[in-house]
Coordinates of C-alpha atoms and ligand atoms in Angstrom, one line a residue:
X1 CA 13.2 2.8 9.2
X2 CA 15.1 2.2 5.7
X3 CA 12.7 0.2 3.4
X4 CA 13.8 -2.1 0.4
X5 CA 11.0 -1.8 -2.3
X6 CA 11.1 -4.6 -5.3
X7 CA 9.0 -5.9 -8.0
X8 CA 9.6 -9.3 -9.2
X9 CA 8.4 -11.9 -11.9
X10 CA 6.3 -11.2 -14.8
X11 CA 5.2 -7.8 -14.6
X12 CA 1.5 -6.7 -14.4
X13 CA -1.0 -3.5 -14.3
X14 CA -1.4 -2.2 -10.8
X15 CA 2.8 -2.3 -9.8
X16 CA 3.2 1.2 -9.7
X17 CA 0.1 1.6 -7.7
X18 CA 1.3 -0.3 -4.8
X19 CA 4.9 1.4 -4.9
X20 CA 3.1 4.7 -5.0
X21 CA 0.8 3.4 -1.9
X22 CA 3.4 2.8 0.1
X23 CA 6.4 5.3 -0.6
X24 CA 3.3 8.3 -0.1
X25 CA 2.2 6.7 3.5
X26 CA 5.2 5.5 4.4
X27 CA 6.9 8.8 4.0
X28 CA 3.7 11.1 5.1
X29 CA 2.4 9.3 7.8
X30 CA 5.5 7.2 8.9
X31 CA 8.4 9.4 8.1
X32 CA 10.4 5.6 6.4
X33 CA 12.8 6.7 3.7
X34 CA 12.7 4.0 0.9
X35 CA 14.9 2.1 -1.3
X36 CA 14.2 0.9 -5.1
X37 CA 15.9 -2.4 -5.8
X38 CA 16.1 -3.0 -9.5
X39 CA 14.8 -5.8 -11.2
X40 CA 13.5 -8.5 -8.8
X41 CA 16.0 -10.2 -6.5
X42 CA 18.4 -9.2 -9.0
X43 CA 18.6 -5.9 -7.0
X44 CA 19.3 -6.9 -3.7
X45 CA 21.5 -9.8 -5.0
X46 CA 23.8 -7.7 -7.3
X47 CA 23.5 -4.4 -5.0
X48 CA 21.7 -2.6 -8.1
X49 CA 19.3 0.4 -6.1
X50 CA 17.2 3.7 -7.4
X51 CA 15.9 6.2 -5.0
X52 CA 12.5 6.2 -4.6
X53 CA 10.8 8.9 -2.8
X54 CA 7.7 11.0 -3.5
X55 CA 8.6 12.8 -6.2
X56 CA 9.8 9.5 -7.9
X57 CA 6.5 8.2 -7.3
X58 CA 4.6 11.1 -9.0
X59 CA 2.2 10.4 -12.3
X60 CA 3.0 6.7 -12.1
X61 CA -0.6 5.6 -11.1
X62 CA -2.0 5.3 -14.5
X63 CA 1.5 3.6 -15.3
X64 CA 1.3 0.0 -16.6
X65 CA 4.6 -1.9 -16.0
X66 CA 7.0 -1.4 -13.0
X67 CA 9.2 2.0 -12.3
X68 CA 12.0 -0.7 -10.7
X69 CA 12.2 -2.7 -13.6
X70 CA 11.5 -7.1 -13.0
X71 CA 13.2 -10.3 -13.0
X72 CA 12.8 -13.8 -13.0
X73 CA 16.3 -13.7 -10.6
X74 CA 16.0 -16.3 -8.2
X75 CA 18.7 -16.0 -5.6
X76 CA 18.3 -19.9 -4.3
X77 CA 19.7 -21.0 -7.5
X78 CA 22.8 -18.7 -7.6
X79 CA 25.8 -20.2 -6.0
X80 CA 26.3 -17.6 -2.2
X81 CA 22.9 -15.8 -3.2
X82 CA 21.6 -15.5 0.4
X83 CA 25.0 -14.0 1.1
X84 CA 25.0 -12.2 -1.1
X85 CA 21.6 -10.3 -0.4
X86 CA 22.3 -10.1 3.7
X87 CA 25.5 -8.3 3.0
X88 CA 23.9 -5.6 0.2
X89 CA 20.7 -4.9 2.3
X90 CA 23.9 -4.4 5.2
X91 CA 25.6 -1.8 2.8
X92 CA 22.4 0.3 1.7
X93 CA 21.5 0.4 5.2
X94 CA 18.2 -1.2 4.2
X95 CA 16.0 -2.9 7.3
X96 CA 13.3 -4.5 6.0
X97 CA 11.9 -5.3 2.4
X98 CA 8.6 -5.2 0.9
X99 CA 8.4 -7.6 -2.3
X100 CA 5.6 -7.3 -4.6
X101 CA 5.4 -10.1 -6.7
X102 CA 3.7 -14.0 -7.4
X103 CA 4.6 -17.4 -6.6
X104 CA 8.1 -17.4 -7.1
X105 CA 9.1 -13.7 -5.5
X106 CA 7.2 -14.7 -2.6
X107 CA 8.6 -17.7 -2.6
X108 CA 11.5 -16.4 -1.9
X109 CA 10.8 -13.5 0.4
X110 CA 9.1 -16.8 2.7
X111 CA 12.5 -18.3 2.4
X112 CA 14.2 -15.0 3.2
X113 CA 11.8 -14.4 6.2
X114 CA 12.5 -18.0 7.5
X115 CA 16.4 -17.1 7.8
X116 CA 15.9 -13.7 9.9
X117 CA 15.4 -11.0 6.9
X118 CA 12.2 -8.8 8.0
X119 CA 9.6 -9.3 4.7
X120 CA 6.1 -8.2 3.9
X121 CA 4.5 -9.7 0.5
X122 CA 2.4 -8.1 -1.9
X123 CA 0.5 -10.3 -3.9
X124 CA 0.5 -9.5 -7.7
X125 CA 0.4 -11.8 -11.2
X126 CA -2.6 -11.4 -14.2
X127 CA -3.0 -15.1 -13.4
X128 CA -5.1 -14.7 -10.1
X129 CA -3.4 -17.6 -9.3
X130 CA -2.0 -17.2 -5.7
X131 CA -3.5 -18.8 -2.3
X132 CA -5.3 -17.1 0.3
X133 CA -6.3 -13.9 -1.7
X134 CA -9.4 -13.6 -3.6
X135 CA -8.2 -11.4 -6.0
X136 CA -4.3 -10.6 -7.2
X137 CA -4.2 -7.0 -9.0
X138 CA -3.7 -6.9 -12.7
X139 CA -6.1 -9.8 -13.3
X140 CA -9.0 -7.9 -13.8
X141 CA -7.0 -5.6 -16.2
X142 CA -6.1 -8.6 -18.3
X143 CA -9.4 -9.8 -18.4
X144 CA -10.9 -6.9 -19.5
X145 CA -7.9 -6.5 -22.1
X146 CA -8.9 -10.2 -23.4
X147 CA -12.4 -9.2 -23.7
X148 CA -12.1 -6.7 -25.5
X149 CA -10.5 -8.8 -28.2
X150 CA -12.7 -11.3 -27.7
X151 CA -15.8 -8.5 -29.0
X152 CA -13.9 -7.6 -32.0
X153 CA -13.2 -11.0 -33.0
X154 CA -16.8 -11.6 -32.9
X155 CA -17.9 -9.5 -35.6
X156 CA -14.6 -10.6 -37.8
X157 CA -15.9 -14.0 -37.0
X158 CA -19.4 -13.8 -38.7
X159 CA -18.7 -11.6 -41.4
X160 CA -16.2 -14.2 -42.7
X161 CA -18.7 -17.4 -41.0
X162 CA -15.0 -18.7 -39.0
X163 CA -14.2 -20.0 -35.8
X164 CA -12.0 -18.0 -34.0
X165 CA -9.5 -19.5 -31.4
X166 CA -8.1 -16.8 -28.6
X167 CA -5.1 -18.1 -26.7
X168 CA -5.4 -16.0 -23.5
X169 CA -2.3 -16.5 -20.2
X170 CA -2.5 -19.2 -17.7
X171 CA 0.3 -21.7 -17.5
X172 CA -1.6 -23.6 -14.9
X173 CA -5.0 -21.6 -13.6
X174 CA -7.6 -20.9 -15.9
X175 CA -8.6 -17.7 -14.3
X176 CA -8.2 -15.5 -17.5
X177 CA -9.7 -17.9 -20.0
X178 CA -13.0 -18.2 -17.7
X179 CA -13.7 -14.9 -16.8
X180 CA -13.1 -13.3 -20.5
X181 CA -15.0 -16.4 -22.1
X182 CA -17.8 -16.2 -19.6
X183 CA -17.4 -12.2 -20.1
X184 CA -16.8 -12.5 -24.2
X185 CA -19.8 -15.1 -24.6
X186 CA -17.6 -18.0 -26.1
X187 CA -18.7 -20.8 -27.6
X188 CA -16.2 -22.7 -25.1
X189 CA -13.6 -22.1 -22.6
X190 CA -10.9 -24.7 -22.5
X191 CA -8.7 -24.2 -19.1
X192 CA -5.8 -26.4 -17.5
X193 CA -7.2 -28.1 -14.6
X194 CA -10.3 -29.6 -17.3
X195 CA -8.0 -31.9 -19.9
X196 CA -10.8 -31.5 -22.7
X197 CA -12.4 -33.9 -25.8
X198 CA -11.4 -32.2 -28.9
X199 CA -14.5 -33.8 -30.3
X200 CA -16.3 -32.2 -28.0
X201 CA -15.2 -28.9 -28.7
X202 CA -15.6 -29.4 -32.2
X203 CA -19.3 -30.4 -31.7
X204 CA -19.9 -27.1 -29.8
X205 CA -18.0 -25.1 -33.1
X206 CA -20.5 -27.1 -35.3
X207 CA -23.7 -26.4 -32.9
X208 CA -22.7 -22.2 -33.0
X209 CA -22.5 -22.2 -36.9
X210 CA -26.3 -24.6 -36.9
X211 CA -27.4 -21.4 -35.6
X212 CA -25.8 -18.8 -37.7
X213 CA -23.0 -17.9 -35.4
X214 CA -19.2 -17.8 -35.6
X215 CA -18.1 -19.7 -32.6
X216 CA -15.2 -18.1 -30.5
X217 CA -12.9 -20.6 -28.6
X218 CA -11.3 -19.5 -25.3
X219 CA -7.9 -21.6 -24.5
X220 CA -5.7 -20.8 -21.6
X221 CA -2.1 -21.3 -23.0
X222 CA -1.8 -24.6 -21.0
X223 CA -4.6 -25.9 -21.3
X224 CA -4.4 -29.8 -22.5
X225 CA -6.8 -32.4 -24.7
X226 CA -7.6 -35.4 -23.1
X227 CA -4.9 -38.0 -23.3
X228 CA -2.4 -35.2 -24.7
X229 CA 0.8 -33.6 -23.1
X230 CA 1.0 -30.0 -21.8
X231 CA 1.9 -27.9 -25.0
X232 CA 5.4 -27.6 -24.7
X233 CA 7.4 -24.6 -27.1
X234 CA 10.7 -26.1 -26.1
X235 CA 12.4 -27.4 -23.3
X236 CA 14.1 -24.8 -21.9
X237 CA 13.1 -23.7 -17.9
X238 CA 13.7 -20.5 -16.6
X239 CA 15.3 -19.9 -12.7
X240 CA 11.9 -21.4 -11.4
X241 CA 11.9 -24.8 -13.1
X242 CA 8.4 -23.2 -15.6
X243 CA 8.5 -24.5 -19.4
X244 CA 7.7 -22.2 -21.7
X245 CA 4.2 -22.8 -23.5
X246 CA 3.0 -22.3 -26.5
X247 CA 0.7 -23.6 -29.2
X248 CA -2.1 -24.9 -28.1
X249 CA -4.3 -21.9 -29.7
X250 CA -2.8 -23.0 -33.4
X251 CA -3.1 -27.0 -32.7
X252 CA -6.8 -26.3 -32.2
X253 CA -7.4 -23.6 -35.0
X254 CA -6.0 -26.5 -36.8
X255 CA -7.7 -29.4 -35.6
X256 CA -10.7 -27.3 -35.3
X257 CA -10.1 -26.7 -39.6
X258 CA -9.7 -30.4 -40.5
X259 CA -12.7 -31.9 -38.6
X260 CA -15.6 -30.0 -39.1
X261 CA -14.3 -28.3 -42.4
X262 CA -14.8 -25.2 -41.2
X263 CA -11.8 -22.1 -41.5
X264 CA -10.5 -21.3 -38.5
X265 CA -7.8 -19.0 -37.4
X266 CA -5.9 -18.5 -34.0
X267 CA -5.2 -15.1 -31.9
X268 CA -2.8 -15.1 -29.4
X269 CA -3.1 -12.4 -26.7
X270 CA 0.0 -12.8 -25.0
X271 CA 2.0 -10.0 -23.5
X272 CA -0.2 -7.6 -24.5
X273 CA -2.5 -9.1 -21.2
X274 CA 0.1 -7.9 -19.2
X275 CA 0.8 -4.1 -20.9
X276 CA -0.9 -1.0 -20.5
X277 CA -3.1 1.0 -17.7
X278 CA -5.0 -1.0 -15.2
X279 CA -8.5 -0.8 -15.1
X280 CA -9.7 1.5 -11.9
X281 CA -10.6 -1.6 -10.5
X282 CA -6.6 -2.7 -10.5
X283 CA -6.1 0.7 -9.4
X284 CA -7.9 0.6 -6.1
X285 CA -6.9 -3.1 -5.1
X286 CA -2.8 -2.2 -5.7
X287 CA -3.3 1.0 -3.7
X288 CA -5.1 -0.3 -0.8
X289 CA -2.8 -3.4 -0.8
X290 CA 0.3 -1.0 -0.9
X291 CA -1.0 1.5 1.9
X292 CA -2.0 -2.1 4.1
X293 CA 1.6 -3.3 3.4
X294 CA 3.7 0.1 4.7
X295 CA 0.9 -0.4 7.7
X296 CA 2.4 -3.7 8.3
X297 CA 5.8 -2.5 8.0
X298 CA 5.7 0.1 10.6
X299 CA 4.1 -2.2 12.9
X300 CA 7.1 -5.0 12.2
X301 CA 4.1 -7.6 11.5
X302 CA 6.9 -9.0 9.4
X303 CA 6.3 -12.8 7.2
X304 CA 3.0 -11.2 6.5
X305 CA 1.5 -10.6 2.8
X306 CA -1.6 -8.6 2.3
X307 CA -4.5 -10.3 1.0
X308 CA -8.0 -9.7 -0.2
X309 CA -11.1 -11.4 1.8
X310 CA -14.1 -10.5 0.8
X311 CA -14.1 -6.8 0.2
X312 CA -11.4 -6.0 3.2
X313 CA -7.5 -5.9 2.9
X314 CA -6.3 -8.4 5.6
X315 CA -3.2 -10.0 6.3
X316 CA -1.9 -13.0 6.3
X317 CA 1.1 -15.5 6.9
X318 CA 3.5 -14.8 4.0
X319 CA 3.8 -19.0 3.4
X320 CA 0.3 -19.7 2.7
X321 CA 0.6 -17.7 -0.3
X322 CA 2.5 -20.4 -1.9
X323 CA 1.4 -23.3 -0.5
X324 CA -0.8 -24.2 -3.1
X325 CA -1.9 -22.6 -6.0
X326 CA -5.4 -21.5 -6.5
X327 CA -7.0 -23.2 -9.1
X328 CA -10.6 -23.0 -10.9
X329 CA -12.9 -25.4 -9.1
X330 CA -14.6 -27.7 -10.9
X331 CA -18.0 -26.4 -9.9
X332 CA -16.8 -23.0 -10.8
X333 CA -15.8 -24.5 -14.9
X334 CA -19.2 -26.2 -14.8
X335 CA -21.6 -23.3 -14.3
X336 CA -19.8 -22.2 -16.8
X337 CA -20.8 -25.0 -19.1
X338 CA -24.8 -23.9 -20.1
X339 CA -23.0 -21.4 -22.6
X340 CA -20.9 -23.8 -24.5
X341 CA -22.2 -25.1 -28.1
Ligands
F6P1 O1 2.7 -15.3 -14.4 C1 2.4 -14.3 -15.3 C2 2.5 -14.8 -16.7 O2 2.1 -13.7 -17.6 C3 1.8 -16.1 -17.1 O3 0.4 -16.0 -17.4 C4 2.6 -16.5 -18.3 O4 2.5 -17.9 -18.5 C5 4.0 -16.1 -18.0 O5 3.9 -15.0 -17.0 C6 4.8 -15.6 -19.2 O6 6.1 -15.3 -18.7 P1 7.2 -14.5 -19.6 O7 6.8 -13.1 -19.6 O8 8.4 -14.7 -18.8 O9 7.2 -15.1 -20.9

């Protein structure tokens, strides 16, 4: 079999891993020749291909990023798209694909797999934010990239007795912001499914510096005050309809400043979550999920992604990945709540 290999959406650690997984099984145990389609559905869409065989794959493990390059390409939106794609896998002689990607890459590949084209789904984003998978790959490597800020900020903190706001990923899941605050020891964690009291938060700032510390503030990046609306950068929407955020981190350093007269200053993490070496953990999790996909491949188990349950790699139907994102319970945020103030 010919196999289509593509990375969309925002990159993440662990991208390289999977590729690697599957190109070294698939070739050594399978005998599948692969494909590398460039940039997310941009690939298949505009015919744009690299070859991708084991020596291609070799020393990218450590790798952060993705060999193929990524998109935000999404082929619903582009007038004879789905034409378009069913015609180039035709030409490079491709049969099936294997998409590594989030919400909106597997979004599509379920479309794709609902009008005939044979699919298997690798889960990926920072934001552990996709359905039916425990874990996503490149999470853990972000949080451990946002803790470590968070322990240097810490000692900048008390030596200059300020509060410290870090603005960590998470459009709409809080997954980064309560693992590296829970992780970092902040004074609070402010995510987007709990609006929050900015009174509130500013009564835990005041209760860290009554006891001689130099509170640290956790905010996802879309994460909203009671009352208020989503912080909104500026209107534009890219091919999936998301706004881009930003601000929330300096609003609070801000607010934080004026009402309980204390300095405070804001850090935002941003893309640096998403750069770099994953952590071993990323490693293992994006190679097992890459060797479980080419599995799935050769056995044309096709409108399947590979998840993780528990501590085994299963798989499951390629829709419920998207049919709801995974959010932080409230219970979850509220055992959190003892270390706040
Ligand atoms: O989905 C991954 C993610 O890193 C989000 O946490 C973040 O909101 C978004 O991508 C940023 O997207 P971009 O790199 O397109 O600005």
């Amino acid at each position: 079999m010919r196999i289509g290999v593509l990375t969309g959406g925002g990159d993440c650690p662990g991208l390289n891993a999977v590729i690697r997984a599957v190109v070294r099984k698939g070739v050594k145990e399978y005998g599948h020749e692969f494909v590398g389609f460039r940039d997310g559905w941009k690939g298949p869409l505009e015919g744009l291909t690299m070859p991708l065989d084991i020596a291609a794959t070799r020393g990218i493990l450590p790798r952060g990023g993705t060999i193929l390059g990524s998109s935000r390409t999404n082929p619903f939106k582009i007038e004879g798209g789905i034409e378009r794609i069913t015609a180039n896998l035709k030409a490079t002689g491709v049969d099936a694909l294997i998409a590594i990607g989030g919400e909106d890459t597997l979004g599509v590949a379920t479309k794709l797999h609902a009008l005939g084209v044979k699919v298997i789904g690798v889960p990926k984003t920072i934001d552990n934010d996709l359905n039916n998978t425990d874990y996503t790959f490149g999470f853990d490597t972000a949080v451990n990239i946002a803790v470590e800020a968070i322990d240097r900020l810490h000692t900048t903190a008390e030596s200059h007795h300020r509060a410290l706001v870090v603005e960590v990923m998470g459009r709409h899941a809080g997954w980064i912001a309560l693992h590296s605050g829970l992780a970092g020891g902040a004074a609070c964690i402010l995510i987007p499914e709990q609006p929050f009291s900015i009174e509130q938060v500013c009564a835990w700032v005041e209760s860290r510096f009554e006891v001689n510390y130099s509170p640290i503030i956790v905010v996802a990046e879309g994460a909203i005050p009671r009352d208020g609306d989503m912080s909104v950068k500026d209107q534009k929407l890219d091919a999936f309809g998301h706004v881009k955020l930003a601000g929330i981190g300096e609003w609070l350093a801000q607010e934080i400043e004026h009402r309980t007269g204390k300095e405070a200053r804001n850090t935002v993490l941003g893309h640096i979550q998403r750069g770099g070496t994953p952590t071993a953990f990323d490693r293992v999790l994006a190679t097992r999920f890459g060797l479980q996909a080419i599995t799935a491949a050769h056995e044309g188990d096709w409108g399947k992604m590979v998840a993780l349950h528990g501590t085994d790699i299963v798989r499951v139907p390629l829709d419920s990945a998207t049919e709801k994102l995974k959010l932080v319970e409230p219970a979850r945020y509220k055992e959190s709540e003892i270390f706040f103030g």
